[in-house]
Coordinates of C-alpha atoms and ligand atoms in Angstrom, one line a residue:
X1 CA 109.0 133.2 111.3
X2 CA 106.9 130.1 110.8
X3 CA 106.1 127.4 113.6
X4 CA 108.2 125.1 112.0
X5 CA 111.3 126.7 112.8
X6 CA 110.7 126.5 116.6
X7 CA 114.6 125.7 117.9
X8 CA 114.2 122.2 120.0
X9 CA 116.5 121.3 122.5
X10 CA 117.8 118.1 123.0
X11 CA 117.9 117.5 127.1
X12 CA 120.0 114.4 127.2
X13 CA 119.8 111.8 130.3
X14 CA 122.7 109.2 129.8
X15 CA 120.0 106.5 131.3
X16 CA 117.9 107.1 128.7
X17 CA 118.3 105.8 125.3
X18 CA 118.4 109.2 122.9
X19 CA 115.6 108.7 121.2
X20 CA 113.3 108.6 123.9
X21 CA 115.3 111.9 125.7
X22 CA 114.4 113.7 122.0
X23 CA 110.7 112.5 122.3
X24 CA 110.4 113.9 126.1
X25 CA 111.7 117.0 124.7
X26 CA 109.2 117.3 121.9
X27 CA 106.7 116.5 124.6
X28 CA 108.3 119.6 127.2
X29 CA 108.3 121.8 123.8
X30 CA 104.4 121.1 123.8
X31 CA 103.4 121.1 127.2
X32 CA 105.0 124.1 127.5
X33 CA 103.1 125.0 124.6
X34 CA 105.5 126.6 122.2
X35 CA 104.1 123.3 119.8
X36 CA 100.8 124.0 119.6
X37 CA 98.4 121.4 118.3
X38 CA 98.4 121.8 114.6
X39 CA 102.4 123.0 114.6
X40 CA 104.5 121.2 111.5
X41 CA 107.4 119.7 113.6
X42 CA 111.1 119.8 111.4
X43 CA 112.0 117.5 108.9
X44 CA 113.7 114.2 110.3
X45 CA 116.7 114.9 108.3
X46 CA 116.5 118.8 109.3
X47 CA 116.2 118.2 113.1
X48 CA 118.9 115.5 112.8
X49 CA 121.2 117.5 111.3
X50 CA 120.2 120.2 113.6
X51 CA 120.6 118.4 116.8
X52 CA 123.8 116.4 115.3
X53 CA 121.9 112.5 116.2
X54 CA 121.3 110.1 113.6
X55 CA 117.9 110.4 111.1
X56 CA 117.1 107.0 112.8
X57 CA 117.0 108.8 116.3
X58 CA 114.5 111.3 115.1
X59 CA 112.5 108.9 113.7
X60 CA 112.2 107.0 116.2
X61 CA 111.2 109.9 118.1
X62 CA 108.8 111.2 115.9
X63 CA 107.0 107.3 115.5
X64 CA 106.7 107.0 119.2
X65 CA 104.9 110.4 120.1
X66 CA 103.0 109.5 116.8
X67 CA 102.1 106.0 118.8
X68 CA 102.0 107.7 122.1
X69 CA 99.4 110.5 120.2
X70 CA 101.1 113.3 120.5
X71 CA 102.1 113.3 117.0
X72 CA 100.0 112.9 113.9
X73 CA 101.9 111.9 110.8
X74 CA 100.2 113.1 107.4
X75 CA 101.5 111.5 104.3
X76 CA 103.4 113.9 101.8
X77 CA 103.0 116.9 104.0
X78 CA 105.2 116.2 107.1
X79 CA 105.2 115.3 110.9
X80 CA 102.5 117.6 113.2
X81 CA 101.3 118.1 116.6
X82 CA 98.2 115.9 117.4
X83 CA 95.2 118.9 116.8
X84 CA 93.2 116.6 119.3
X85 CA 95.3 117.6 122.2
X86 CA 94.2 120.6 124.4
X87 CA 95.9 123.3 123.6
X88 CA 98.4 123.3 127.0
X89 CA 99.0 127.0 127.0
X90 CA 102.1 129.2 128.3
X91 CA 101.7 129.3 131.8
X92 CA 105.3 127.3 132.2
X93 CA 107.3 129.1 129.9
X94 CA 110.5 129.7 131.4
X95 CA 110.1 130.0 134.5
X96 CA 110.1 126.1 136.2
X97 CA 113.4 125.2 136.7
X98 CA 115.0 122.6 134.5
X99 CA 114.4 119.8 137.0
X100 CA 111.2 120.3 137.9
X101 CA 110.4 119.6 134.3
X102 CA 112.0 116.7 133.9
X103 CA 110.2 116.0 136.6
X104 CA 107.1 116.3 135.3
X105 CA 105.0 113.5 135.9
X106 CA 102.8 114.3 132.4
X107 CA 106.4 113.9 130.6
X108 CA 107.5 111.1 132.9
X109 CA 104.0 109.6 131.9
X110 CA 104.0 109.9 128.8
X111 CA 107.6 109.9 127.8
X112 CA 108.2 106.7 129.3
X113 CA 107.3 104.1 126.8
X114 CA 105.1 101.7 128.2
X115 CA 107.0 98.2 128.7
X116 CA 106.7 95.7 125.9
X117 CA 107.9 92.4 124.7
X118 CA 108.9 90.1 122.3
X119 CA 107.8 86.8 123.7
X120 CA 109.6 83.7 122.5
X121 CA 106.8 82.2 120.8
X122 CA 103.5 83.1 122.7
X123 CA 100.0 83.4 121.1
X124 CA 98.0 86.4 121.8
X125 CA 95.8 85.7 124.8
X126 CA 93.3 88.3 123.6
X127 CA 92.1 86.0 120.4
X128 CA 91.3 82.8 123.3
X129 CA 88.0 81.6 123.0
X130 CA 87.3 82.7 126.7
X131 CA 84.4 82.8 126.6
X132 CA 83.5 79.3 125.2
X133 CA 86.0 78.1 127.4
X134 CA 84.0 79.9 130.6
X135 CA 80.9 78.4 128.6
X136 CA 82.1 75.1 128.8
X137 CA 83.3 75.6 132.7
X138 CA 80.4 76.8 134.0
X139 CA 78.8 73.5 131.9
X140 CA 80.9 71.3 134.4
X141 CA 80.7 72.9 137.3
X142 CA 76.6 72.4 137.5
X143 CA 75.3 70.2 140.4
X144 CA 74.4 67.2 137.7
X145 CA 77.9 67.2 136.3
X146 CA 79.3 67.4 139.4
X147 CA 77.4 64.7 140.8
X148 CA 78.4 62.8 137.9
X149 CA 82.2 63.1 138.9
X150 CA 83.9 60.5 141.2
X151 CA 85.8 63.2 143.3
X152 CA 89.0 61.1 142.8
X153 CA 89.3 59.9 139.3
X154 CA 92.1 58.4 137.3
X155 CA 95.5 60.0 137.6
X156 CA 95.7 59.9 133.8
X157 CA 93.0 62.9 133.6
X158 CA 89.6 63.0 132.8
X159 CA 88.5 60.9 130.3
X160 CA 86.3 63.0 128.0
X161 CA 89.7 64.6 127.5
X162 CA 91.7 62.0 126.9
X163 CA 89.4 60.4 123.8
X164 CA 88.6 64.2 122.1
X165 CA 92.9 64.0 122.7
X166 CA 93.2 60.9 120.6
X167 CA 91.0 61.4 118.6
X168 CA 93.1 64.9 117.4
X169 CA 96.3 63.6 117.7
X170 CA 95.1 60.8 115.0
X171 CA 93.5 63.3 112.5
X172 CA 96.2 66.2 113.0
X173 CA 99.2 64.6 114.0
X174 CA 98.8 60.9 112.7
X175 CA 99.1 59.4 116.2
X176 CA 96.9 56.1 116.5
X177 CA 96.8 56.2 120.4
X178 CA 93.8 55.8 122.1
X179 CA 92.2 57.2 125.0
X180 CA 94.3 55.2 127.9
X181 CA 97.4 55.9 126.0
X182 CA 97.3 59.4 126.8
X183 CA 98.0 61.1 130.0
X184 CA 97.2 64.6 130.9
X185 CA 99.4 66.4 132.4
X186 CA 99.4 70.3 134.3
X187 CA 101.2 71.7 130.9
X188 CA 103.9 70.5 129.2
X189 CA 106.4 71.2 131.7
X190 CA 104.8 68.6 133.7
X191 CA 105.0 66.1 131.6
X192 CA 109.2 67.3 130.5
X193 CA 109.3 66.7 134.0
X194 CA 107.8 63.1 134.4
X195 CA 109.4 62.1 131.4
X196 CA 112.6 62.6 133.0
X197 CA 111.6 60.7 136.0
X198 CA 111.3 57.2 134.3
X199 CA 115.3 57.3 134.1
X200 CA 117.6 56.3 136.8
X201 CA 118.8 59.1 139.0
X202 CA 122.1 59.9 137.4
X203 CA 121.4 59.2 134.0
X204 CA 121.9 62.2 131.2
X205 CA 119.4 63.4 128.8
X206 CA 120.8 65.0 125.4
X207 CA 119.3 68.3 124.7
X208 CA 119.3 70.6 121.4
X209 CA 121.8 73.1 122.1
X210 CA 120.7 76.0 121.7
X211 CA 117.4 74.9 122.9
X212 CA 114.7 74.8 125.5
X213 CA 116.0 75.9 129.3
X214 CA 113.1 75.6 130.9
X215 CA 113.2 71.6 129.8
X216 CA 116.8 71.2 131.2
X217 CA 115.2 73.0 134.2
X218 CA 112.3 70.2 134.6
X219 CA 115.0 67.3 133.2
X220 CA 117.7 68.4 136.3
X221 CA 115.0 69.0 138.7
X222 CA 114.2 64.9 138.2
X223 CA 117.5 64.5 138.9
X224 CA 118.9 63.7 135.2
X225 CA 122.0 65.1 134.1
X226 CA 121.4 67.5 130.9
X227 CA 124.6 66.8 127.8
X228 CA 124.2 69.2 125.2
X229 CA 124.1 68.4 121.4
X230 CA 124.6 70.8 118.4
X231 CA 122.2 72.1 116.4
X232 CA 123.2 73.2 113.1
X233 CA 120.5 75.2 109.9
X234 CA 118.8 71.7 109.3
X235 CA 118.3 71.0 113.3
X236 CA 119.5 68.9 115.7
X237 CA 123.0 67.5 114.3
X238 CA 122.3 63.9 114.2
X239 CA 126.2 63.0 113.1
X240 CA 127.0 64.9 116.1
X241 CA 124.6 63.3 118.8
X242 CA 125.7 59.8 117.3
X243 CA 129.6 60.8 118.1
X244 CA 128.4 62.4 121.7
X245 CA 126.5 58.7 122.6
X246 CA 129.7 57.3 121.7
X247 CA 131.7 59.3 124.2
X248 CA 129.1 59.1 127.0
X249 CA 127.4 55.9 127.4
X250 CA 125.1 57.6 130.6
X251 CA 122.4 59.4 128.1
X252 CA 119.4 57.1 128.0
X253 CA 117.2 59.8 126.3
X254 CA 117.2 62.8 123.7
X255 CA 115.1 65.6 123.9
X256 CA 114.3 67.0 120.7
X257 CA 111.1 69.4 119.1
X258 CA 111.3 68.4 115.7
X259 CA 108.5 70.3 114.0
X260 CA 109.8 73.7 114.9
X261 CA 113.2 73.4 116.6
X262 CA 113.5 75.3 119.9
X263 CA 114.8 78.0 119.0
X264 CA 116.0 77.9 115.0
X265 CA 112.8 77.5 114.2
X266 CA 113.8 74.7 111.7
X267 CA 111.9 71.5 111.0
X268 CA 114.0 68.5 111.3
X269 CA 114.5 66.6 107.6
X270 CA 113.4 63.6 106.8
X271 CA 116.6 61.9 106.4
X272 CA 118.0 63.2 110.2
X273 CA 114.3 61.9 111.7
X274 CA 115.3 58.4 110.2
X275 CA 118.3 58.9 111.5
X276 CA 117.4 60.4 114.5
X277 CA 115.3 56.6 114.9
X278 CA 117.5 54.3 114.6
X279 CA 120.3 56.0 116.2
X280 CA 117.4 55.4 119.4
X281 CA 116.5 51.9 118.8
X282 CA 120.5 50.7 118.3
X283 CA 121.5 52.7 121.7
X284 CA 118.1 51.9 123.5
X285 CA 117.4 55.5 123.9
X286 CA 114.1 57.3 125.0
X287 CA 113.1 60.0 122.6
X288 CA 111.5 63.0 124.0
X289 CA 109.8 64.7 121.6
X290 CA 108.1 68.6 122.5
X291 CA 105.5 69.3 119.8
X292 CA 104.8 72.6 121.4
X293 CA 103.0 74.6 118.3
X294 CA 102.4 71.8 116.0
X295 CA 99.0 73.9 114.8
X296 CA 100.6 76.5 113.4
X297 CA 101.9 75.6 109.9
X298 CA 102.1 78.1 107.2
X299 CA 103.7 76.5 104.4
X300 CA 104.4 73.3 102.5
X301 CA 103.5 69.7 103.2
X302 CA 102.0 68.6 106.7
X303 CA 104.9 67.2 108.7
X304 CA 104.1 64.2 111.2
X305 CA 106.2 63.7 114.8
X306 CA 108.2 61.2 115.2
X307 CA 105.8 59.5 116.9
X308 CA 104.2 58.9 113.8
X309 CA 106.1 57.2 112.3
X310 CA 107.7 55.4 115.7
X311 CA 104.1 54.1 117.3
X312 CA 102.7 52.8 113.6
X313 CA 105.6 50.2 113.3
X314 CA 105.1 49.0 116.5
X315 CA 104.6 50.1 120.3
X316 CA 106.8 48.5 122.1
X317 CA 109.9 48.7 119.4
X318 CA 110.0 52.6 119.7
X319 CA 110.8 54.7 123.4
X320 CA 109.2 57.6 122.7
X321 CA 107.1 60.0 124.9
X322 CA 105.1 62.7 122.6
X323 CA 104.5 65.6 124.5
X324 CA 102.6 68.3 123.7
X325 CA 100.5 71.5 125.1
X326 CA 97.1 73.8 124.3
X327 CA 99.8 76.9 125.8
X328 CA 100.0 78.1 122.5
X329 CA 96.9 76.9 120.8
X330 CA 95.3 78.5 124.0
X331 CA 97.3 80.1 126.3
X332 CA 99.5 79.4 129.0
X333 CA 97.4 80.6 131.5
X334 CA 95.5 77.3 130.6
X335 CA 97.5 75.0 131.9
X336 CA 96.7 71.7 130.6
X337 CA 99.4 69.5 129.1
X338 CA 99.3 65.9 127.6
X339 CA 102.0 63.0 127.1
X340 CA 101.6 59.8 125.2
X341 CA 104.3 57.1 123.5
X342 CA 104.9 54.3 124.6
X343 CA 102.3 52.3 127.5
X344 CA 105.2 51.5 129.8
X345 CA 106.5 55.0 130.0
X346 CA 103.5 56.4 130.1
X347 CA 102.4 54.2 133.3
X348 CA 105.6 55.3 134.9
X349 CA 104.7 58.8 134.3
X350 CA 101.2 58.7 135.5
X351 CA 102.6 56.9 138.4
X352 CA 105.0 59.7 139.5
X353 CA 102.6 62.3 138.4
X354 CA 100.1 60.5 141.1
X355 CA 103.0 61.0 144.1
X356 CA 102.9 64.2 143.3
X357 CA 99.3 65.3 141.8
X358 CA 96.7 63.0 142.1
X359 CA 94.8 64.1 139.2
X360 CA 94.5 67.5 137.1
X361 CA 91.9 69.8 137.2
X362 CA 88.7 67.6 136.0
X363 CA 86.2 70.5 135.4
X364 CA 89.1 71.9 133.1
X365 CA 90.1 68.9 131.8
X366 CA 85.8 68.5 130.6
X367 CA 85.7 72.2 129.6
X368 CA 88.5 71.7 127.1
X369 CA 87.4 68.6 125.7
X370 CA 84.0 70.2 125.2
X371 CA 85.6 73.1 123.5
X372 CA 87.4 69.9 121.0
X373 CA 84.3 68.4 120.8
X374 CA 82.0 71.3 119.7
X375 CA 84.8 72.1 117.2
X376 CA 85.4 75.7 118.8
X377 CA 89.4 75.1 119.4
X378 CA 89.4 73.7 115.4
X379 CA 87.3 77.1 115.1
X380 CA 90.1 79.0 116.8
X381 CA 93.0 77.2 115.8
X382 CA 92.0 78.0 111.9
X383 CA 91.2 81.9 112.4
X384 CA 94.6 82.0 114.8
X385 CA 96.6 80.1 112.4
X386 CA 95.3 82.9 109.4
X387 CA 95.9 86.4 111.7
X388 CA 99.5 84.6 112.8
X389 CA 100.9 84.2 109.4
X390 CA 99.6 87.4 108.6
X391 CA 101.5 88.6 111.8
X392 CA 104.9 87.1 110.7
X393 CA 104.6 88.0 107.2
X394 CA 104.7 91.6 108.4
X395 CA 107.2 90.9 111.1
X396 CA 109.5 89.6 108.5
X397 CA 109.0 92.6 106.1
X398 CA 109.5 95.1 109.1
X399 CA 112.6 93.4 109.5
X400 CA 113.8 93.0 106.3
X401 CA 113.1 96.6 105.8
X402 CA 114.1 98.3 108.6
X403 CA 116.9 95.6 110.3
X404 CA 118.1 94.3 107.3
X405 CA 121.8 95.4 107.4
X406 CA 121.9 94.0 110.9
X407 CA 120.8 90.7 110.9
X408 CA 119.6 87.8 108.9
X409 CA 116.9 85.2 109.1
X410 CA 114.8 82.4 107.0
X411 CA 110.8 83.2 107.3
X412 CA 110.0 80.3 108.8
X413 CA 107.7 77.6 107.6
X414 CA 105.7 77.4 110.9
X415 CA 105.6 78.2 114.6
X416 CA 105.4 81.3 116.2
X417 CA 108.4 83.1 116.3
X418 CA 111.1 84.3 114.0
X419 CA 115.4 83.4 114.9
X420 CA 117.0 86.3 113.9
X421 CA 121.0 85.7 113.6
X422 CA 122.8 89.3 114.4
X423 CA 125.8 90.2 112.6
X424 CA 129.0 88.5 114.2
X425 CA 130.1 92.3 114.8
X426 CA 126.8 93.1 116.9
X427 CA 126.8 91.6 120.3
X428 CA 123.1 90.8 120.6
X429 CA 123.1 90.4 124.2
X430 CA 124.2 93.7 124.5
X431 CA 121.6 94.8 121.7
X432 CA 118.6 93.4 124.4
X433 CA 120.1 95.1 127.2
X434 CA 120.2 98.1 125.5
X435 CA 116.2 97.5 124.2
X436 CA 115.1 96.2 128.1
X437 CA 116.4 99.6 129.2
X438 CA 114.0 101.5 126.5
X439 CA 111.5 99.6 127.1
X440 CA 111.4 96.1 125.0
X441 CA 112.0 92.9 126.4
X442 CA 113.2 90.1 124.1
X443 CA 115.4 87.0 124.2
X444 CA 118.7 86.6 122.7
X445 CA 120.4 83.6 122.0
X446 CA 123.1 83.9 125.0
X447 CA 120.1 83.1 127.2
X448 CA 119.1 79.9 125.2
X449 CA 122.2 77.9 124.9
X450 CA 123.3 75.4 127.2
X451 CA 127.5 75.9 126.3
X452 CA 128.9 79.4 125.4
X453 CA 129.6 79.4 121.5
X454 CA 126.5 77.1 119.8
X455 CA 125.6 80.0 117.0
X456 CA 123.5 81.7 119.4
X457 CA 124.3 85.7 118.6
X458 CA 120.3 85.7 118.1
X459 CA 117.2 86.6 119.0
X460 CA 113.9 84.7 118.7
X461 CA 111.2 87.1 118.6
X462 CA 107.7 85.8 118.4
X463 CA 105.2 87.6 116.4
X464 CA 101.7 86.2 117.2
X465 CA 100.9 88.1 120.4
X466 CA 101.6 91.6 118.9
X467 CA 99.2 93.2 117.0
X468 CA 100.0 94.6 113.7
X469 CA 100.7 98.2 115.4
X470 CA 102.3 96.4 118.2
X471 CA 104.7 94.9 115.8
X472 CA 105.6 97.6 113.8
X473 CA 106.3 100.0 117.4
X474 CA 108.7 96.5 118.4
X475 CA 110.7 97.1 115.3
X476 CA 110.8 100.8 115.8
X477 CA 112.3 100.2 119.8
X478 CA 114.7 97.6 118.7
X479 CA 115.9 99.2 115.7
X480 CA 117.0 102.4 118.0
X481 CA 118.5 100.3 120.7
X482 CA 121.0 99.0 118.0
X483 CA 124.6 99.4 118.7
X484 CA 126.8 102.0 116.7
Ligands
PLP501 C1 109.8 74.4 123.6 C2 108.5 74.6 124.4 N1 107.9 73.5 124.9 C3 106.8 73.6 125.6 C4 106.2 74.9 125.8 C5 104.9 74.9 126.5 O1 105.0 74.8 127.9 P1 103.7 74.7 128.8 O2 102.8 73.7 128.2 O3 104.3 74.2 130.1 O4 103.1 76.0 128.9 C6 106.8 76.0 125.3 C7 106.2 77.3 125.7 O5 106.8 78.3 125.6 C8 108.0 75.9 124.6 O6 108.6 76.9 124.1

């Protein structure tokens, strides 16, 4: 009889999704070595049928030893064991009892997959320019720069900074702010934070719903009171907002991220921006805009913030604080921020963020704005903004491919992440928890809306810190944690 007939048997562990129990007992079947390196392994559809689990299960099985490299998969000719392995011998065969096998910390090892995620929008901290940025450190930390600092400097961050900021936000984002317009802030979280400070204790703050918790977080946490308002396939539902400021004359602000809503993915229309405007100016409202990924655009015409538009016809007409972050140019493990709109607001920030902070991390602040200035971040932010499309492009045909009968989803234009909307008869929620315990974190929409029901049966998945292997393995995970 030839190796390919050896009989596998499928030990089943109820905590344990079945694809990964059918991997661990490939992996026994080899350790044990009745697989030998070299052996063809069945046919998916052979040792589905044989076992009685789904072809996916198999698959699934068969893709993750491949990944793990146990498995080798050879085009045309069929599924074998790795011939690099050493060839683990017979000494087991029979005679440890069933649990001590299971217990085996190789299998345990190597059977359970190693934890992964979907982030929500991350870049991949592996493509940072660290090493220009430690460059750049080690630049401002010499005894002649350091002399050169005055110890305590203005709240608003260090000046080098600020100007290489303004400077960017006017050729990338058509912002004409200048240096003392802008204040720095420890991430954008900060700066949600401050924003919300320069309202009365008590007043509300209208959030895109679903949107951003960790800005509701920072917006309570000032002591505002968070309202949710719809968001619908074009955005933020402006009609909607308008009939909410009707009913509740406490919101004094909107917070809104136009360019790539939080967590759709959608750009806000033109018409709805205008809107969106004078809807502020007529109720006196502060706009909050979160530009959080602005760089990464991958299609069509450059959109401009708000801002844009708001701080060219005039400062003082338009309440707007433009916030915006190098966590995903970057990474988050950088944590610089920046906020800039209106001068008033912007003084009442810096003067909050002075009670509690009196300034941000100045060689940091000078490292960055050497990095702006030398043209390394533009460097970075054009090779990024290349492997990142490339990333979602395959993303979105690994999906389309393999997910396609599950859920449904618009590539999007920019941004980092995909929103995936799951069949109405899939609870997603239920899909994650069912991934997290295999071994794939992601976010699903229950955990991004603010009231139960706002067309969140999702998932945002971000693409741009998973390699392409990464990616494809992701797909594989979350396509066997489906539910039946
Ligand atoms: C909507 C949104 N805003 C802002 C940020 C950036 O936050 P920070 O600058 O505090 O790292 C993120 C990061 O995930 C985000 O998703």
């Amino acid at each position: 009889m030839g190796r390919s007939a050896v009989v596998i048997e499928l030990i089943e562990d109820a905590a344990r999704p079945l694809f990964i129990n059918l991997a661990g007992s490939v992996i026994r079947e080899i350790e044990r070595g009745r697989l030998k390196p070299g052996d063809r392994l069945p046919g998916t559809r052979a040792l589905a049928g044989a076992l009685g689990v789904h072809r996916n299960t198999v698959d699934a099985a068969y893709q993750e030893l491949v990944l793990q490299g146990w498995l080798t998969a050879e085009a045309s000719r069929g599924t074998f064991v790795a011939r690099d392995l050493p060839d683990l011998g017979t000494q087991n065969w029979g005679v440890r009892p069933a649990a001590a096998r299971l217990a085996s910390p190789l299998s345990q090892a190597r059977a359970a997959p190693a934890p992964m995620q979907f982030s929500d929008g991350a870049p991949d901290a592996r493509l940072m320019p660290g090493l220009e940025l430690a460059r750049a450190f080690r630049r401002s930390m010499t005894a002649a720069e350091l002399k050169s600092l005055p110890g305590y400097g203005d709240p608003r961050g260090a000046p080098s900074l600020r100007t290489a900021l303004a400077r960017y936000l006017s050729t990338e984002r058509g912002l004409t702010v200048g240096a003392d317009d802008i204040l720095i802030t420890r991430g954008s979280q900060m700066a949600l934070f401050l924003a919300a400070a320069v309202l009365n204790p008590g007043d509300a703050i209208a959030v895109e719903d679903p949107g951003y918790p960790l800005a509701w977080k920072a917006f309570r946490a000032a002591g505002a009171r968070v309202v949710g308002a719809p968001v619908d396939a074009q955005g933020l539902d402006v009609e909607q907002l308008e009939a909410l400021l009707a009913r509740d004359p406490t919101i004094r602000a909107v917070y809104v991220t136009p360019h790539h809503q939080f967590p759709t993915t959608v750009t806000l229309g033109a018409g709805r921006r205008l809107r969106l405007l004078e809807l502020a100016r007529r109720h006196g409202l502060i706009l909050i805009e979160d530009d959080y990924d602005h760089e990464y655009r991958f299609e069509g015409r450059p959109v401009l913030p708000l801002a844009a538009r708001a701080l060219s016809q005039g400062r003082d007409q338009d309440r707007i604080i433009h916030i915006g972050s190098v966590s995903k140019l970057l990474s988050p493990v950088v944590r610089i921020g920046y906020a800039t709109g209106a001068p008033d607001l912007i003084q009442a920030m810096t003067a909050r963020r002075e009670a509690i902070d009196r300034q941000g991390d100045l060689p940091l602040e000078r490292a960055l704005a050497r990095l702006i200035d030398d043209g390394d971040l533009g460097r970075h932010a054009r090779k990024a903004r290349k492997i990142y499309e490339q990333r979602r492009d395959l993303l979105c045909a690994e999906i389309a491919a393999r997910l396609g009968d599950a859920v449904a989803f618009d590539k999007p234009a920019g941004g980092l992440a995909l929103w995936l909307r799951v069949n109405p008869d899939i609870d997603a929620a239920a899909w994650a928890a069912e991934a997290e315990r295999s071994g794939l974190i992601l976010t699903h929409g229950g955990q991004l809306q603010l009231q139960p029901g706002h067309h969140a049966n999702a998932f945002r998945i971000g693409f741009a810190s998973l390699d392409e292997t990464e990616l494809a393995r992701a797909v594989t995970r979350l396509k066997a944690a489906q539910p039946r």
